[in-house]
PDB file of C-alpha atoms in Angstrom:
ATOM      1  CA  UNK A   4       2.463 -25.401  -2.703  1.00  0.00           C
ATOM      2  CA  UNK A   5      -0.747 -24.833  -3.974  1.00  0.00           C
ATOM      3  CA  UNK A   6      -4.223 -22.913  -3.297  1.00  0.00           C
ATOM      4  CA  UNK A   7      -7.511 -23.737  -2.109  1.00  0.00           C
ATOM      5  CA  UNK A   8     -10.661 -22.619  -2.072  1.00  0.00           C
ATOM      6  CA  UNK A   9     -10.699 -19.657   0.591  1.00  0.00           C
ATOM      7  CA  UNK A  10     -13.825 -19.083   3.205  1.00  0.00           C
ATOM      8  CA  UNK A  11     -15.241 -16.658   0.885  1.00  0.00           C
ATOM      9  CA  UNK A  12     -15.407 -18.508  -2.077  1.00  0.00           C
ATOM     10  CA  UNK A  13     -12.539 -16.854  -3.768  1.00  0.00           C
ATOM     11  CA  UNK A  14      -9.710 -18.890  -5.143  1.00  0.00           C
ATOM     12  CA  UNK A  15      -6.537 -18.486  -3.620  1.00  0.00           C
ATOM     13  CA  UNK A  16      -3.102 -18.289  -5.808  1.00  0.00           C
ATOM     14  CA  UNK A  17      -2.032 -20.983  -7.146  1.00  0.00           C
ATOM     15  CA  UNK A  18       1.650 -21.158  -5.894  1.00  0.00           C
ATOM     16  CA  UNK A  19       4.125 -23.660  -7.204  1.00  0.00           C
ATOM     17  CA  UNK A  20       7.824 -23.240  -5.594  1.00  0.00           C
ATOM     18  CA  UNK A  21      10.465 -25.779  -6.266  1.00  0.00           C
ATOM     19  CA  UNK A  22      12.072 -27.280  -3.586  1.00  0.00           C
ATOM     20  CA  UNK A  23      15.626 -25.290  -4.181  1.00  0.00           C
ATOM     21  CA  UNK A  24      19.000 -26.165  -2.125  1.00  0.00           C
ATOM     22  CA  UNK A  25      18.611 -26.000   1.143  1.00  0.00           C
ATOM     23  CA  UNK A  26      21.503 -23.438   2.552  1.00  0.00           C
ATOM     24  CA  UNK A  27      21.012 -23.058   6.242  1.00  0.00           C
ATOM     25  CA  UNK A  28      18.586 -24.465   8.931  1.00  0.00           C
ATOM     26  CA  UNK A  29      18.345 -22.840  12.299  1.00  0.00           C
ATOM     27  CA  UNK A  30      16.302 -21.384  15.264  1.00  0.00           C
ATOM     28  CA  UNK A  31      16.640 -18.022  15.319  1.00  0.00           C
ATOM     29  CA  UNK A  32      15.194 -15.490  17.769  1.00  0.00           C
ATOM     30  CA  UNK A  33      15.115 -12.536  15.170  1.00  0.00           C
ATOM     31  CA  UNK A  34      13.679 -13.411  11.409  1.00  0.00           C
ATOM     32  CA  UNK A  35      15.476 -10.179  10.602  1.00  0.00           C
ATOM     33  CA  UNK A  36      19.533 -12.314  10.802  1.00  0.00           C
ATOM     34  CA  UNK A  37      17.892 -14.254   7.786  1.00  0.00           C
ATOM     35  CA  UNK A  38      16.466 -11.808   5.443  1.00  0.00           C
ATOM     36  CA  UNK A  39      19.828  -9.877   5.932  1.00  0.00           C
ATOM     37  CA  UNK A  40      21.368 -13.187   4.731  1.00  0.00           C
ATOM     38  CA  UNK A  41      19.537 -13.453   2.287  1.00  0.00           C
ATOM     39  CA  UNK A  42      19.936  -9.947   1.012  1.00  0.00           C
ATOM     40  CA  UNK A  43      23.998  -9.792   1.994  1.00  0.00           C
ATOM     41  CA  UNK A  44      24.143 -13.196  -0.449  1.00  0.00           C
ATOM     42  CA  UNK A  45      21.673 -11.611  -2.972  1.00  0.00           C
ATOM     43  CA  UNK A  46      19.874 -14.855  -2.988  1.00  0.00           C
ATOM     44  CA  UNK A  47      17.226 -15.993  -5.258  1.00  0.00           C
ATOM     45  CA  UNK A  48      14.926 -18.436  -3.301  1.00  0.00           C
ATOM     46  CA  UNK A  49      12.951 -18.538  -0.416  1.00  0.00           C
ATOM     47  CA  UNK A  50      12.893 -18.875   3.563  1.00  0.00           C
ATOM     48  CA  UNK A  51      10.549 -21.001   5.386  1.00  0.00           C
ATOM     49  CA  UNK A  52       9.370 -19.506   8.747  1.00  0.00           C
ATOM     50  CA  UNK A  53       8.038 -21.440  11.361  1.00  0.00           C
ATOM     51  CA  UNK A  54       6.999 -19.495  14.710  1.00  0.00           C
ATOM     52  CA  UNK A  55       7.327 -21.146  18.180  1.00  0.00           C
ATOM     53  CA  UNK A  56       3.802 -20.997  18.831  1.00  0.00           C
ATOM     54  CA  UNK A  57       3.369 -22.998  15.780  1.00  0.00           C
ATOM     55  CA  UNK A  58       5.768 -25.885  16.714  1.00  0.00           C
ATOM     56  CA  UNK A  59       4.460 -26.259  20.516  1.00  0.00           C
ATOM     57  CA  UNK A  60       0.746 -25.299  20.270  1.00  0.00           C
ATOM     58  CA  UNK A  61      -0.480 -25.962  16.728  1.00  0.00           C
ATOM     59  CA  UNK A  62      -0.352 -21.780  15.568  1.00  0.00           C
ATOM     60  CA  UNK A  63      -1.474 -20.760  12.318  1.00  0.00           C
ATOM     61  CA  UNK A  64       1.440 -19.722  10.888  1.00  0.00           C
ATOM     62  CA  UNK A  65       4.017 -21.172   8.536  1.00  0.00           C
ATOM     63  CA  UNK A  66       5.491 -18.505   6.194  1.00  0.00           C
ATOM     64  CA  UNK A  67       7.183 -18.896   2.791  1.00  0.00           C
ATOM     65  CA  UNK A  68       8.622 -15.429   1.756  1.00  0.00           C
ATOM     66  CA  UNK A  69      10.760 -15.918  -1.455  1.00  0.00           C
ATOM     67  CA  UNK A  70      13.935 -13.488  -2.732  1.00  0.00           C
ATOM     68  CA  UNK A  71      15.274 -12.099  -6.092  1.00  0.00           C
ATOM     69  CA  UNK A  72      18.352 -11.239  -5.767  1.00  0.00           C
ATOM     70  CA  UNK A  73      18.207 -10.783  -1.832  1.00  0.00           C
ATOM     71  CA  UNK A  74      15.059  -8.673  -2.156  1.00  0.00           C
ATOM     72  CA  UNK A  75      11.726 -10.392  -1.188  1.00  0.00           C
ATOM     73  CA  UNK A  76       8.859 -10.325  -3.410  1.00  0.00           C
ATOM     74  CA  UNK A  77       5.985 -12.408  -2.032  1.00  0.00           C
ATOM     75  CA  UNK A  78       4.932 -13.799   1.268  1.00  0.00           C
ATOM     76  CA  UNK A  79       2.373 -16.400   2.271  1.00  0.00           C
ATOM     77  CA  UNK A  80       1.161 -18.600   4.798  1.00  0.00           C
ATOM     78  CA  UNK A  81       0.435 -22.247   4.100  1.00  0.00           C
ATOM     79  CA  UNK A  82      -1.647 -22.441   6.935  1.00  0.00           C
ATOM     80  CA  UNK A  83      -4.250 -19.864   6.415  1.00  0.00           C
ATOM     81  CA  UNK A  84      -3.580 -19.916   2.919  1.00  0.00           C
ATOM     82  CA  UNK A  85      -3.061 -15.978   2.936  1.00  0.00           C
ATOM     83  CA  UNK A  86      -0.710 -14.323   0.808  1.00  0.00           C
ATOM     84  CA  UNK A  87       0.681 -10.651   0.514  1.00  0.00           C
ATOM     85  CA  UNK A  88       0.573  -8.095   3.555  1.00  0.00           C
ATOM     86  CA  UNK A  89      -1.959 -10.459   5.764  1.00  0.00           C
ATOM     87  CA  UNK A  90       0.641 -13.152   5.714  1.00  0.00           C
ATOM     88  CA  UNK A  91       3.291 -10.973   7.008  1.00  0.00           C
ATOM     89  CA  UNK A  92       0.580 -10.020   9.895  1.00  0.00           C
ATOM     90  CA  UNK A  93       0.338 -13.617  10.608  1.00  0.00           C
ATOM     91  CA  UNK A  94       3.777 -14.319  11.042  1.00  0.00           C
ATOM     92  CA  UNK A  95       4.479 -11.029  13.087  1.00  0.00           C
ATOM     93  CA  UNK A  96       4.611 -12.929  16.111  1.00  0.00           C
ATOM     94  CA  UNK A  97       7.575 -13.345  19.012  1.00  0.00           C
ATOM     95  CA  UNK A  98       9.691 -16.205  18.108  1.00  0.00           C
ATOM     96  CA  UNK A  99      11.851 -17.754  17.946  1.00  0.00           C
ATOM     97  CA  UNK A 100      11.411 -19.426  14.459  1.00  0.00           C
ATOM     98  CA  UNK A 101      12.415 -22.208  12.757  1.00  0.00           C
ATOM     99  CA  UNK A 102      14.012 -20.922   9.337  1.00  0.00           C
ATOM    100  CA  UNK A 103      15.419 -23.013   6.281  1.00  0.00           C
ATOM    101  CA  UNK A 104      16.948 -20.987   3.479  1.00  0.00           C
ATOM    102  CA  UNK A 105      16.596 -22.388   0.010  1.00  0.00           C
ATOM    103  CA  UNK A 106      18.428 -21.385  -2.908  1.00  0.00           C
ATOM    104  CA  UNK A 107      16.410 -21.474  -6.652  1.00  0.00           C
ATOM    105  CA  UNK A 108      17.119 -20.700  -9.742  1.00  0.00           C
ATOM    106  CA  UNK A 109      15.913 -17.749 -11.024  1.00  0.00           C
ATOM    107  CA  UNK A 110      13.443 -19.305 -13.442  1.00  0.00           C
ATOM    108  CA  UNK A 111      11.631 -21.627 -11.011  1.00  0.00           C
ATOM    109  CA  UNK A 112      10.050 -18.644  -9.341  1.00  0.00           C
ATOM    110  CA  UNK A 113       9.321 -16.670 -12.046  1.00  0.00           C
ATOM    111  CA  UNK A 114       5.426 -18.148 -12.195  1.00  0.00           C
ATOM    112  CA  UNK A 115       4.978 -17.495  -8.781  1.00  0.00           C
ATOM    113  CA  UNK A 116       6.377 -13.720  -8.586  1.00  0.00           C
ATOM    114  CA  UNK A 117       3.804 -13.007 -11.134  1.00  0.00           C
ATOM    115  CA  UNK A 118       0.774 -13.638  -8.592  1.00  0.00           C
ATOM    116  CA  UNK A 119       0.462  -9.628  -7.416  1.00  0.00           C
ATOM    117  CA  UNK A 120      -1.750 -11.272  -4.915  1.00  0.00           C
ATOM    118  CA  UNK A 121       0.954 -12.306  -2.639  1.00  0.00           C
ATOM    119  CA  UNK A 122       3.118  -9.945  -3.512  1.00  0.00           C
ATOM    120  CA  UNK A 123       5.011  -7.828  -0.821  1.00  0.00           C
ATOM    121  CA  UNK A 124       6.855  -4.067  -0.709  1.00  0.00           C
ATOM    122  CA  UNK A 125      10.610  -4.889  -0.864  1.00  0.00           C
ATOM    123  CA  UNK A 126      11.106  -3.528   2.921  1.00  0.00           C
ATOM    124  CA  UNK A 127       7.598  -5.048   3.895  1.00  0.00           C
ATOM    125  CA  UNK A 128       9.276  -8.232   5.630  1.00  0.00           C
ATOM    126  CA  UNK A 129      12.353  -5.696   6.905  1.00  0.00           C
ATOM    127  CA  UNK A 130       9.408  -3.873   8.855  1.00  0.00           C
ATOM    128  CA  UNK A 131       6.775  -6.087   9.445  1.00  0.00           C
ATOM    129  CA  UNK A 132       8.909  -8.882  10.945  1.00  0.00           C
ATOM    130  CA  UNK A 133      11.980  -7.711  12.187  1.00  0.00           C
ATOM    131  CA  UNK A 134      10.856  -4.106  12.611  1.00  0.00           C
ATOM    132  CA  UNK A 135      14.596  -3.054  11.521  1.00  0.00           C
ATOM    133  CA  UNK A 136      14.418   0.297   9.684  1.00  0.00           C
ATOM    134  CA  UNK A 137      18.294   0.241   8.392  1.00  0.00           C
ATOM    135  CA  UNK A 138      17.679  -3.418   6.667  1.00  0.00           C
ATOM    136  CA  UNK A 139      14.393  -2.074   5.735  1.00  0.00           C
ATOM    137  CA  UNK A 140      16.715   1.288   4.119  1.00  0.00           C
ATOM    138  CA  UNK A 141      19.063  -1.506   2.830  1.00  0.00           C
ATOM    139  CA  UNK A 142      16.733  -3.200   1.141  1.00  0.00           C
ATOM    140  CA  UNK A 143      15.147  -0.615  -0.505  1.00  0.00           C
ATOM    141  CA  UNK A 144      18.126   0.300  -1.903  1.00  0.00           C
ATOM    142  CA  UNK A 145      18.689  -3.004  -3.313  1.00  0.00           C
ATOM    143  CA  UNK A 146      15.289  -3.335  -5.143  1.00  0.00           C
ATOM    144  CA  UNK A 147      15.079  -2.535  -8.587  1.00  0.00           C
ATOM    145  CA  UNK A 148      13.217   0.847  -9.908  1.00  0.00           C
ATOM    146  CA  UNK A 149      10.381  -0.418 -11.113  1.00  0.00           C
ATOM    147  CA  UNK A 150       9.315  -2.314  -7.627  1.00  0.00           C
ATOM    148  CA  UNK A 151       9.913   0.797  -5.793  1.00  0.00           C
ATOM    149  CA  UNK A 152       7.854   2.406  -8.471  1.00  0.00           C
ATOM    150  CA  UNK A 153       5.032   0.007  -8.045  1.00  0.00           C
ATOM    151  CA  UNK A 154       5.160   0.644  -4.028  1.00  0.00           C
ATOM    152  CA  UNK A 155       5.642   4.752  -4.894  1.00  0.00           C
ATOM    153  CA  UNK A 156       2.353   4.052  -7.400  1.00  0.00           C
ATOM    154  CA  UNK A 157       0.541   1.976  -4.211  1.00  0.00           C
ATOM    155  CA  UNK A 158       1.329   4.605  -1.706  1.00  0.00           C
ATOM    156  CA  UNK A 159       0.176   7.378  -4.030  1.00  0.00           C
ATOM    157  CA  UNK A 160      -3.358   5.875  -4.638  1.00  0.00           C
ATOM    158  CA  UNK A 161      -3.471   5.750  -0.640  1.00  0.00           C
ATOM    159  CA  UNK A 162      -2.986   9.343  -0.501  1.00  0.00           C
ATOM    160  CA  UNK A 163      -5.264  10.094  -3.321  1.00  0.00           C
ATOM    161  CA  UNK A 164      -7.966   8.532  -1.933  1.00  0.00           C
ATOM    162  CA  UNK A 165      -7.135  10.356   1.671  1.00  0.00           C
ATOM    163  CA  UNK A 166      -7.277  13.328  -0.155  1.00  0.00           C
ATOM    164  CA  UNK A 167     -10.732  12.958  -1.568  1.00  0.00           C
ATOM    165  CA  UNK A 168     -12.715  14.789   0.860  1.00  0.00           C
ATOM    166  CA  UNK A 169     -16.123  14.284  -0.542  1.00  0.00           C
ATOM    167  CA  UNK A 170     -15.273  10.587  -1.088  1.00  0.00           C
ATOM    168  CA  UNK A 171     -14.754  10.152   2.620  1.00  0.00           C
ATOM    169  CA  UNK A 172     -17.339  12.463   3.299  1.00  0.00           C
ATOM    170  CA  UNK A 173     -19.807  10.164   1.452  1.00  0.00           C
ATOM    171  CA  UNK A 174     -18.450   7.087   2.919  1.00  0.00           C
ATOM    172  CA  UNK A 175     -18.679   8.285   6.748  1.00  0.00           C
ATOM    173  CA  UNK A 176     -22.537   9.510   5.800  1.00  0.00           C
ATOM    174  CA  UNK A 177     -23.326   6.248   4.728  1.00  0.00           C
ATOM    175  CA  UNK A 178     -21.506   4.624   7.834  1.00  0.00           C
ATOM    176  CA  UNK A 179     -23.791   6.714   9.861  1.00  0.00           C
ATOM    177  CA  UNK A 180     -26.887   5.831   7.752  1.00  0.00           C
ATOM    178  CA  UNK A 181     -26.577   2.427   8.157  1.00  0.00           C
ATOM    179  CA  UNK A 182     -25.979   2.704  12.257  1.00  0.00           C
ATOM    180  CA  UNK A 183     -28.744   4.917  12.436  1.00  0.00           C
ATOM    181  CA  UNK A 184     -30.773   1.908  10.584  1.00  0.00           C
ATOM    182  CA  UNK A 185     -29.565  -0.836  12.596  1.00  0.00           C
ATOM    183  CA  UNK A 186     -29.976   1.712  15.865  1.00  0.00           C
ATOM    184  CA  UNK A 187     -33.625   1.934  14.649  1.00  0.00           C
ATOM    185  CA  UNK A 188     -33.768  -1.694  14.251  1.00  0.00           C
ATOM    186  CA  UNK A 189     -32.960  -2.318  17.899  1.00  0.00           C
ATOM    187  CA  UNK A 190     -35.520   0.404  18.987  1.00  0.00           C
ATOM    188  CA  UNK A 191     -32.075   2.221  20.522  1.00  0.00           C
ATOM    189  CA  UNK A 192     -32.487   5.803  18.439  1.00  0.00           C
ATOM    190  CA  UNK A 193     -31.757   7.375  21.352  1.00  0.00           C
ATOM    191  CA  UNK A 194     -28.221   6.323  22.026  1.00  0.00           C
ATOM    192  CA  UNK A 195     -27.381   7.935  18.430  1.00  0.00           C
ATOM    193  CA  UNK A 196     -28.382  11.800  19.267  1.00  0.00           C
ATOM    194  CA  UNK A 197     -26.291  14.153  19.665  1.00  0.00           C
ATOM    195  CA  UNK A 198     -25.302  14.982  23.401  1.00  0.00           C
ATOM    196  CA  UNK A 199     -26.535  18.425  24.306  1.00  0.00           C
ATOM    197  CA  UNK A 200     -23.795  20.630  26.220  1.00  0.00           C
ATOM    198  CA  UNK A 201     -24.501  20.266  29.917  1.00  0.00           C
ATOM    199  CA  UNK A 202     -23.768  23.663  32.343  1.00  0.00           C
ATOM    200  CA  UNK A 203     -22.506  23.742  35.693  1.00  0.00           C
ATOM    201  CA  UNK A 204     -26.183  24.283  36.981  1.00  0.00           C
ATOM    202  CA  UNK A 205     -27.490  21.545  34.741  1.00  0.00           C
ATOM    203  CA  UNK A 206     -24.951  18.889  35.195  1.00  0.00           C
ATOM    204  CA  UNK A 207     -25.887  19.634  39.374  1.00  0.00           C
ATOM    205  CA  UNK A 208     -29.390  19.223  38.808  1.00  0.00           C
ATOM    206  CA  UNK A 209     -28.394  15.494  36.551  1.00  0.00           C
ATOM    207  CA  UNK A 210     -26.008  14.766  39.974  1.00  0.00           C
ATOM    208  CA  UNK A 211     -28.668  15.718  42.292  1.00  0.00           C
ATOM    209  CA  UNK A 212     -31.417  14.050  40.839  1.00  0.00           C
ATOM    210  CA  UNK A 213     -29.059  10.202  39.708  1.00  0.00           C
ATOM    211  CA  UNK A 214     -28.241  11.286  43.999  1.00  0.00           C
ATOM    212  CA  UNK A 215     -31.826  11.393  45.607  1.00  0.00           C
ATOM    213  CA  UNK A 216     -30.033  14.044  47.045  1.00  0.00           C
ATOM    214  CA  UNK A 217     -28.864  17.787  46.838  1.00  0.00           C
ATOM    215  CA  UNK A 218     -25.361  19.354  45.935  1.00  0.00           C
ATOM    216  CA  UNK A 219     -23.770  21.978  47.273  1.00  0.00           C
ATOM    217  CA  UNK A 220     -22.366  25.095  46.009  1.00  0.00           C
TER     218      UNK A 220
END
């Protein structure tokens, strides 16, 4: 497996997997029976996931996620060539799927776990695709400290920048600076002032007048 050049220029990861021993092959209805699998053997490999929608009407989605020692670590989609969380959206759809389960050794993925690009949380496929918060619990568990320090690091910059008032202050003033341009652009100013409270006597005469008519009371 390998990248391409992506719509925006960027280069994609370049992925290279090894073909592993193949363990199980099966149509499942819930993606969630194979990562606990996976996790139960404490597998190092991968799973390939192919949706329904992909097998009867040409979908664009066919999902690697690989394991270390039951816990995944990356996720991508062959099709769009996505990796990371937006490959996980683009396989969170209703199966069934299609699933092989690979076994690898350890040191054939070791190239491709270093692409943070496609990386994933440890419970990201737990939630994400079988929306199963005691394998997603389980997993956690099983991860090792420093990936659930990298996610604890992740989440904290999140909440850093949510705390940064003037930083979203500045970035919600320049959101409205550039409708306000683009409003001026299509000569529709007006539709960007702010509304004026309307009274019960006002908002009669505004019925009364879009009415031809009068209103009682």
């Amino acid at each position: 497996m390998s990248g391409r050049p992506k719509g925006d220029g960027a280069e994609s990861p370049e992925l290279t997997i090894p073909r592993g021993t193949l363990l199980r092959s099966r149509v499942v209805s819930d993606v969630g029976t194979t990562l606990s699998r996976a996790l139960d053997r404490e597998l190092t490999g991968y799973a390939t996931l192919v949706p329904q929608e992909t097998l009867l009407l040409s979908g664009e989605a066919r999902g690697v996620i690989t394991f270390e020692d039951g816990v995944p670590v990356l996720a991508y989609n062959t099709v769009t060539d996505n990796g990371g969380p937006d490959a996980l959206a683009e396989l969170a759809v209703p199966g069934p799927y299609r699933v092989e389960l690979y076994a690898v050794d350890a040191g054939g993925l070791a190239a491709a776990h270093e692409e943070e690009a496609v990386r994933v949380a440890p419970d990201a496929a737990a939630t994400e695709l079988a929306d199963d918060v005691d394998l997603a619990e389980r997993t956690r568990e099983a991860a090792p400290e420093e990936r659930l320090r990298d996610t604890a690091d992740e989440d904290d910059a999140v909440a850093a920048f949510l705390a940064d008032d003037e930083r979203i202050d500045a970035i919600r003033e320049q959101a409205r600076s550039e409708a306000r341009d683009r409003a001026a652009e299509w000569g529709l100013d007006d539709a960007l002032d702010e509304p004026e409270e309307v009274g019960e006597r006002d908002a009669g005469s505004l019925i009364e007048r879009d009415a031809g008519g009068s209103v009682d009371g």
